């Protein structure tokens, strides 16, 4: 019961935080001048809402029960959506990291030549990311819940392909993160030399970079914890309820924490909340 309450609290917190962020980014995109980073963050927020709901089994359970659908279909649909959203999350997070690395790269670097076409590359990347994740997810959950029968070799092959993709993306994230850390370190040294530390602290690029670095580090840690648990379960056919509960908590940790980090680090959101607080205080 305690673990269920924790998962429910995590789900509610994750959904509310992501819905607030989704509303904010939607307004920015439709009404104001938005940046490509806003579009990526908006997509990531939508993905995380679905991830949290499918991870907590709250939303889909209600839908499938109201439609009186078979448990087998519910199992397949839930885990297929969860797998697709998980793939989209790692791809968009990787894209955010690459985008920011290119954005803050010096004009003398090799990445600088991609800056003028960065918007076009990002749009193309969105198309490929969504298409590939919806088409390439062959799902295997338990021996009672699969899209098609699998032997050990097939399971191991699919796991190898999935892991290879994820390892590549995590490697890209770590590489771009290390690159951004080096750029920030050099920038800080230059600013200290020029006695303009206050400018460095106020830099929106630095703040955005630090946010993405924090998200990438947190994602990588949560990913490997989830990977160890899920790989062991799939290969050994062991699905202990306690292990599954821990895995759900770990899976939902990143989509729950991400909006809180983004909200606390975006000055536009902070200023909006301050204005709303002032308005409410004046009315009362």
mmCIF file of C-alpha atoms in Angstrom:
data_model
loop_
_atom_site.group_PDB
_atom_site.id
_atom_site.type_symbol
_atom_site.label_atom_id
_atom_site.label_comp_id
_atom_site.label_asym_id
_atom_site.label_seq_id
_atom_site.Cartn_x
_atom_site.Cartn_y
_atom_site.Cartn_z
ATOM 1 C CA UNK A 1 0.000 0.000 0.000
ATOM 2 C CA UNK A 2 2.844 2.388 0.829
ATOM 3 C CA UNK A 3 4.578 1.721 -2.507
ATOM 4 C CA UNK A 4 1.266 2.260 -4.321
ATOM 5 C CA UNK A 5 0.790 5.626 -2.592
ATOM 6 C CA UNK A 6 4.326 6.644 -3.575
ATOM 7 C CA UNK A 7 3.682 5.725 -7.222
ATOM 8 C CA UNK A 8 0.343 7.544 -7.216
ATOM 9 C CA UNK A 9 1.927 10.668 -5.704
ATOM 10 C CA UNK A 10 4.720 10.509 -8.270
ATOM 11 C CA UNK A 11 2.183 10.136 -11.084
ATOM 12 C CA UNK A 12 0.026 13.060 -9.921
ATOM 13 C CA UNK A 13 3.080 15.308 -9.401
ATOM 14 C CA UNK A 14 4.523 14.362 -12.788
ATOM 15 C CA UNK A 15 1.259 14.907 -14.665
ATOM 16 C CA UNK A 16 0.496 18.271 -13.019
ATOM 17 C CA UNK A 17 4.032 19.634 -13.505
ATOM 18 C CA UNK A 18 4.179 18.493 -17.132
ATOM 19 C CA UNK A 19 0.680 19.792 -17.919
ATOM 20 C CA UNK A 20 1.606 23.205 -16.516
ATOM 21 C CA UNK A 21 4.771 23.214 -18.613
ATOM 22 C CA UNK A 22 2.869 22.014 -21.703
ATOM 23 C CA UNK A 23 0.362 24.864 -21.283
ATOM 24 C CA UNK A 24 3.213 27.373 -20.931
ATOM 25 C CA UNK A 25 5.076 26.168 -24.033
ATOM 26 C CA UNK A 26 1.848 25.980 -26.057
ATOM 27 C CA UNK A 27 1.109 29.636 -25.250
ATOM 28 C CA UNK A 28 4.681 30.605 -26.094
ATOM 29 C CA UNK A 29 4.573 28.752 -29.431
ATOM 30 C CA UNK A 30 1.113 30.012 -30.472
ATOM 31 C CA UNK A 31 1.203 33.582 -29.158
ATOM 32 C CA UNK A 32 4.811 34.685 -28.702
ATOM 33 C CA UNK A 33 8.040 34.361 -30.591
ATOM 34 C CA UNK A 34 9.420 30.963 -29.702
ATOM 35 C CA UNK A 35 12.826 29.337 -29.988
ATOM 36 C CA UNK A 36 13.529 25.853 -31.399
ATOM 37 C CA UNK A 37 14.397 24.856 -27.824
ATOM 38 C CA UNK A 38 10.795 25.666 -26.802
ATOM 39 C CA UNK A 39 9.454 23.345 -29.500
ATOM 40 C CA UNK A 40 11.715 20.514 -28.332
ATOM 41 C CA UNK A 41 10.796 21.100 -24.687
ATOM 42 C CA UNK A 42 7.088 21.142 -25.590
ATOM 43 C CA UNK A 43 7.373 17.764 -27.315
ATOM 44 C CA UNK A 44 9.383 16.329 -24.446
ATOM 45 C CA UNK A 45 6.731 17.534 -22.007
ATOM 46 C CA UNK A 46 3.925 15.872 -23.991
ATOM 47 C CA UNK A 47 5.939 12.646 -24.186
ATOM 48 C CA UNK A 48 6.538 12.723 -20.440
ATOM 49 C CA UNK A 49 2.830 13.157 -19.684
ATOM 50 C CA UNK A 50 2.084 9.943 -21.597
ATOM 51 C CA UNK A 51 5.097 8.222 -20.006
ATOM 52 C CA UNK A 52 3.956 9.046 -16.490
ATOM 53 C CA UNK A 53 0.382 7.969 -17.199
ATOM 54 C CA UNK A 54 1.347 4.668 -18.806
ATOM 55 C CA UNK A 55 4.055 4.085 -16.204
ATOM 56 C CA UNK A 56 1.538 4.503 -13.419
ATOM 57 C CA UNK A 57 -1.074 2.418 -15.273
ATOM 58 C CA UNK A 58 -3.772 4.895 -14.165
ATOM 59 C CA UNK A 59 -4.977 6.395 -17.420
ATOM 60 C CA UNK A 60 -4.945 3.280 -19.625
ATOM 61 C CA UNK A 61 -6.415 1.054 -16.918
ATOM 62 C CA UNK A 62 -9.509 3.275 -16.696
ATOM 63 C CA UNK A 63 -9.891 3.466 -20.486
ATOM 64 C CA UNK A 64 -9.540 -0.263 -21.118
ATOM 65 C CA UNK A 65 -11.815 -1.203 -18.224
ATOM 66 C CA UNK A 66 -14.503 1.217 -19.440
ATOM 67 C CA UNK A 67 -14.312 -0.357 -22.907
ATOM 68 C CA UNK A 68 -14.349 -3.908 -21.465
ATOM 69 C CA UNK A 69 -11.268 -4.846 -23.470
ATOM 70 C CA UNK A 70 -9.198 -7.955 -22.921
ATOM 71 C CA UNK A 71 -6.322 -7.780 -20.451
ATOM 72 C CA UNK A 72 -4.028 -9.079 -23.198
ATOM 73 C CA UNK A 73 -4.827 -6.073 -25.406
ATOM 74 C CA UNK A 74 -4.434 -3.726 -22.447
ATOM 75 C CA UNK A 75 -1.038 -5.222 -21.666
ATOM 76 C CA UNK A 76 0.169 -4.930 -25.259
ATOM 77 C CA UNK A 77 -1.143 -1.397 -25.784
ATOM 78 C CA UNK A 78 0.161 -0.112 -22.440
ATOM 79 C CA UNK A 79 3.664 -1.421 -22.882
ATOM 80 C CA UNK A 80 3.843 -0.559 -26.586
ATOM 81 C CA UNK A 81 2.953 3.079 -25.826
ATOM 82 C CA UNK A 82 5.353 3.054 -22.879
ATOM 83 C CA UNK A 83 8.167 1.692 -25.083
ATOM 84 C CA UNK A 84 7.517 4.245 -27.823
ATOM 85 C CA UNK A 85 7.435 7.138 -25.339
ATOM 86 C CA UNK A 86 10.619 5.893 -23.695
ATOM 87 C CA UNK A 87 12.348 5.841 -27.088
ATOM 88 C CA UNK A 88 11.065 9.322 -27.919
ATOM 89 C CA UNK A 89 12.222 10.629 -24.547
ATOM 90 C CA UNK A 90 15.811 9.464 -24.990
ATOM 91 C CA UNK A 91 15.899 10.742 -28.603
ATOM 92 C CA UNK A 92 14.497 14.215 -27.788
ATOM 93 C CA UNK A 93 16.763 14.539 -24.742
ATOM 94 C CA UNK A 94 19.727 13.657 -26.954
ATOM 95 C CA UNK A 95 18.553 16.188 -29.550
ATOM 96 C CA UNK A 96 18.308 18.884 -26.856
ATOM 97 C CA UNK A 97 21.869 18.156 -25.790
ATOM 98 C CA UNK A 98 23.213 18.277 -29.365
ATOM 99 C CA UNK A 99 21.226 21.430 -30.164
ATOM 100 C CA UNK A 100 22.583 23.289 -27.135
ATOM 101 C CA UNK A 101 26.139 22.131 -27.843
ATOM 102 C CA UNK A 102 25.912 23.538 -31.376
ATOM 103 C CA UNK A 103 24.235 26.740 -30.128
ATOM 104 C CA UNK A 104 26.965 27.642 -27.640
ATOM 105 C CA UNK A 105 29.887 26.428 -29.769
ATOM 106 C CA UNK A 106 32.438 29.140 -30.669
ATOM 107 C CA UNK A 107 32.419 30.470 -34.224
ATOM 108 C CA UNK A 108 35.850 28.927 -34.772
ATOM 109 C CA UNK A 109 34.710 25.380 -33.941
ATOM 110 C CA UNK A 110 33.690 22.637 -36.376
ATOM 111 C CA UNK A 111 30.103 22.732 -35.064
ATOM 112 C CA UNK A 112 29.733 26.423 -35.964
ATOM 113 C CA UNK A 113 28.998 25.598 -39.615
ATOM 114 C CA UNK A 114 25.763 23.869 -38.552
ATOM 115 C CA UNK A 115 24.393 26.923 -36.725
ATOM 116 C CA UNK A 116 22.805 28.672 -39.721
ATOM 117 C CA UNK A 117 20.849 25.512 -40.686
ATOM 118 C CA UNK A 118 20.168 24.318 -37.153
ATOM 119 C CA UNK A 119 16.418 24.987 -37.385
ATOM 120 C CA UNK A 120 16.117 22.908 -40.576
ATOM 121 C CA UNK A 121 18.162 20.053 -39.128
ATOM 122 C CA UNK A 122 16.036 20.090 -35.972
ATOM 123 C CA UNK A 123 12.762 19.906 -37.958
ATOM 124 C CA UNK A 124 14.071 16.971 -39.996
ATOM 125 C CA UNK A 125 15.252 15.267 -36.815
ATOM 126 C CA UNK A 126 11.732 15.550 -35.312
ATOM 127 C CA UNK A 127 10.251 13.765 -38.327
ATOM 128 C CA UNK A 128 12.769 10.894 -38.254
ATOM 129 C CA UNK A 129 12.613 10.504 -34.465
ATOM 130 C CA UNK A 130 8.816 10.188 -34.333
ATOM 131 C CA UNK A 131 8.607 7.968 -37.438
ATOM 132 C CA UNK A 132 11.338 5.543 -36.396
ATOM 133 C CA UNK A 133 10.092 5.164 -32.833
ATOM 134 C CA UNK A 134 6.526 4.367 -33.863
ATOM 135 C CA UNK A 135 7.629 1.900 -36.552
ATOM 136 C CA UNK A 136 10.541 0.119 -34.925
ATOM 137 C CA UNK A 137 9.195 -0.862 -31.499
ATOM 138 C CA UNK A 138 8.677 -4.608 -31.358
ATOM 139 C CA UNK A 139 7.386 -5.165 -27.880
ATOM 140 C CA UNK A 140 8.147 -7.957 -25.451
ATOM 141 C CA UNK A 141 6.964 -7.678 -21.869
ATOM 142 C CA UNK A 142 6.330 -11.129 -20.407
ATOM 143 C CA UNK A 143 5.664 -14.538 -21.907
ATOM 144 C CA UNK A 144 1.947 -13.854 -21.430
ATOM 145 C CA UNK A 145 2.070 -10.437 -23.062
ATOM 146 C CA UNK A 146 3.807 -10.208 -26.432
ATOM 147 C CA UNK A 147 2.975 -9.175 -29.964
ATOM 148 C CA UNK A 148 4.346 -12.466 -31.241
ATOM 149 C CA UNK A 149 5.984 -15.598 -29.756
ATOM 150 C CA UNK A 150 9.708 -15.278 -29.089
ATOM 151 C CA UNK A 151 12.457 -17.684 -28.216
ATOM 152 C CA UNK A 152 15.539 -16.767 -26.207
ATOM 153 C CA UNK A 153 17.619 -15.911 -29.291
ATOM 154 C CA UNK A 154 14.968 -13.523 -30.664
ATOM 155 C CA UNK A 155 14.599 -11.829 -27.284
ATOM 156 C CA UNK A 156 18.363 -11.423 -27.001
ATOM 157 C CA UNK A 157 18.594 -10.051 -30.572
ATOM 158 C CA UNK A 158 15.879 -7.437 -30.029
ATOM 159 C CA UNK A 159 17.424 -6.487 -26.693
ATOM 160 C CA UNK A 160 20.825 -6.102 -28.390
ATOM 161 C CA UNK A 161 19.422 -3.809 -31.101
ATOM 162 C CA UNK A 162 17.560 -1.667 -28.569
ATOM 163 C CA UNK A 163 20.533 -1.454 -26.233
ATOM 164 C CA UNK A 164 22.867 -0.548 -29.128
ATOM 165 C CA UNK A 165 20.614 2.351 -30.081
ATOM 166 C CA UNK A 166 20.311 3.544 -26.494
ATOM 167 C CA UNK A 167 24.039 3.219 -25.808
ATOM 168 C CA UNK A 168 24.771 5.253 -28.946
ATOM 169 C CA UNK A 169 22.349 8.020 -27.901
ATOM 170 C CA UNK A 170 23.638 8.052 -24.317
ATOM 171 C CA UNK A 171 27.174 8.229 -25.719
ATOM 172 C CA UNK A 172 26.202 11.233 -27.853
ATOM 173 C CA UNK A 173 24.629 12.909 -24.808
ATOM 174 C CA UNK A 174 27.717 12.339 -22.674
ATOM 175 C CA UNK A 175 30.019 13.576 -25.464
ATOM 176 C CA UNK A 176 28.024 16.769 -26.065
ATOM 177 C CA UNK A 177 27.714 17.291 -22.299
ATOM 178 C CA UNK A 178 31.484 17.022 -21.859
ATOM 179 C CA UNK A 179 31.908 19.467 -24.757
ATOM 180 C CA UNK A 180 29.512 21.954 -23.128
ATOM 181 C CA UNK A 181 31.307 21.654 -19.780
ATOM 182 C CA UNK A 182 34.607 22.487 -21.502
ATOM 183 C CA UNK A 183 33.028 25.515 -23.239
ATOM 184 C CA UNK A 184 31.522 26.755 -19.952
ATOM 185 C CA UNK A 185 34.857 26.320 -18.190
ATOM 186 C CA UNK A 186 36.662 28.306 -20.889
ATOM 187 C CA UNK A 187 33.961 30.973 -20.830
ATOM 188 C CA UNK A 188 34.246 31.284 -17.068
ATOM 189 C CA UNK A 189 38.018 31.687 -17.286
ATOM 190 C CA UNK A 190 37.670 34.395 -19.930
ATOM 191 C CA UNK A 191 35.011 36.227 -17.907
ATOM 192 C CA UNK A 192 37.159 36.130 -14.773
ATOM 193 C CA UNK A 193 40.013 37.519 -16.799
ATOM 194 C CA UNK A 194 37.773 40.330 -18.081
ATOM 195 C CA UNK A 195 36.245 40.930 -14.608
ATOM 196 C CA UNK A 196 32.717 40.352 -15.888
ATOM 197 C CA UNK A 197 31.546 37.479 -13.727
ATOM 198 C CA UNK A 198 28.127 39.095 -13.256
ATOM 199 C CA UNK A 199 27.545 38.885 -17.001
ATOM 200 C CA UNK A 200 28.440 35.199 -16.953
ATOM 201 C CA UNK A 201 25.976 34.468 -14.191
ATOM 202 C CA UNK A 202 23.187 36.286 -16.008
ATOM 203 C CA UNK A 203 23.841 34.578 -19.366
ATOM 204 C CA UNK A 204 20.692 32.800 -20.635
ATOM 205 C CA UNK A 205 22.885 30.466 -22.698
ATOM 206 C CA UNK A 206 24.795 29.409 -19.602
ATOM 207 C CA UNK A 207 21.585 28.863 -17.631
ATOM 208 C CA UNK A 208 20.053 26.783 -20.445
ATOM 209 C CA UNK A 209 23.259 24.764 -20.802
ATOM 210 C CA UNK A 210 23.416 24.034 -17.066
ATOM 211 C CA UNK A 211 19.768 22.903 -17.130
ATOM 212 C CA UNK A 212 20.381 20.518 -20.025
ATOM 213 C CA UNK A 213 23.548 19.178 -18.399
ATOM 214 C CA UNK A 214 21.593 18.471 -15.215
ATOM 215 C CA UNK A 215 18.816 16.728 -17.173
ATOM 216 C CA UNK A 216 21.284 14.641 -19.184
ATOM 217 C CA UNK A 217 23.177 13.463 -16.066
ATOM 218 C CA UNK A 218 19.925 12.589 -14.292
ATOM 219 C CA UNK A 219 18.580 10.829 -17.396
ATOM 220 C CA UNK A 220 21.722 8.724 -17.844
ATOM 221 C CA UNK A 221 21.702 7.596 -14.192
ATOM 222 C CA UNK A 222 17.985 6.701 -14.253
ATOM 223 C CA UNK A 223 18.352 5.030 -17.660
ATOM 224 C CA UNK A 224 21.068 2.639 -16.521
ATOM 225 C CA UNK A 225 19.236 1.748 -13.309
ATOM 226 C CA UNK A 226 16.097 1.010 -15.361
ATOM 227 C CA UNK A 227 18.139 -0.874 -17.966
ATOM 228 C CA UNK A 228 19.746 -3.169 -15.387
ATOM 229 C CA UNK A 229 16.373 -3.983 -13.807
ATOM 230 C CA UNK A 230 14.457 -4.509 -17.081
ATOM 231 C CA UNK A 231 17.224 -6.505 -18.815
ATOM 232 C CA UNK A 232 17.534 -8.860 -15.863
ATOM 233 C CA UNK A 233 13.763 -9.358 -15.770
ATOM 234 C CA UNK A 234 13.409 -9.992 -19.520
ATOM 235 C CA UNK A 235 16.316 -12.431 -19.813
ATOM 236 C CA UNK A 236 15.548 -14.375 -16.609
ATOM 237 C CA UNK A 237 11.718 -14.322 -16.927
ATOM 238 C CA UNK A 238 11.452 -12.990 -13.380
ATOM 239 C CA UNK A 239 8.809 -10.335 -12.767
ATOM 240 C CA UNK A 240 8.689 -9.861 -9.022
ATOM 241 C CA UNK A 241 6.019 -7.304 -7.965
ATOM 242 C CA UNK A 242 8.521 -5.432 -5.772
ATOM 243 C CA UNK A 243 11.031 -5.205 -8.636
ATOM 244 C CA UNK A 244 8.308 -4.008 -11.026
ATOM 245 C CA UNK A 245 7.273 -1.329 -8.513
ATOM 246 C CA UNK A 246 10.864 -0.113 -8.195
ATOM 247 C CA UNK A 247 11.199 -0.135 -11.986
ATOM 248 C CA UNK A 248 8.027 1.945 -12.390
ATOM 249 C CA UNK A 249 9.334 4.457 -9.860
ATOM 250 C CA UNK A 250 12.679 4.685 -11.682
ATOM 251 C CA UNK A 251 10.985 4.960 -15.107
ATOM 252 C CA UNK A 252 8.795 7.821 -13.896
ATOM 253 C CA UNK A 253 11.585 9.636 -12.033
ATOM 254 C CA UNK A 254 13.012 11.393 -15.116
ATOM 255 C CA UNK A 255 9.662 12.558 -16.621
ATOM 256 C CA UNK A 256 8.591 13.752 -13.157
ATOM 257 C CA UNK A 257 11.777 15.635 -12.251
ATOM 258 C CA UNK A 258 12.373 17.170 -15.716
ATOM 259 C CA UNK A 259 9.461 19.684 -15.652
ATOM 260 C CA UNK A 260 10.369 20.763 -12.109
ATOM 261 C CA UNK A 261 13.944 21.487 -13.217
ATOM 262 C CA UNK A 262 12.739 23.335 -16.328
ATOM 263 C CA UNK A 263 10.199 25.405 -14.378
ATOM 264 C CA UNK A 264 12.761 26.415 -11.755
ATOM 265 C CA UNK A 265 15.395 27.380 -14.340
ATOM 266 C CA UNK A 266 13.281 29.289 -16.906
ATOM 267 C CA UNK A 267 13.122 32.990 -16.071
ATOM 268 C CA UNK A 268 10.027 33.435 -18.233
ATOM 269 C CA UNK A 269 8.100 30.963 -16.076
ATOM 270 C CA UNK A 270 9.495 32.371 -12.835
ATOM 271 C CA UNK A 271 8.519 35.929 -13.847
ATOM 272 C CA UNK A 272 5.054 34.759 -14.908
ATOM 273 C CA UNK A 273 4.507 33.029 -11.548
ATOM 274 C CA UNK A 274 5.738 36.125 -9.707
ATOM 275 C CA UNK A 275 3.291 38.315 -11.647
ATOM 276 C CA UNK A 276 0.429 35.928 -10.927
ATOM 277 C CA UNK A 277 1.359 35.903 -7.241
ATOM 278 C CA UNK A 278 1.426 39.711 -7.160
ATOM 279 C CA UNK A 279 -1.981 39.884 -8.883
ATOM 280 C CA UNK A 280 -3.490 37.396 -6.434
ATOM 281 C CA UNK A 281 -1.968 39.277 -3.505
ATOM 282 C CA UNK A 282 -3.402 42.594 -4.759
ATOM 283 C CA UNK A 283 -6.868 41.073 -5.254
ATOM 284 C CA UNK A 284 -6.909 39.558 -1.767
#
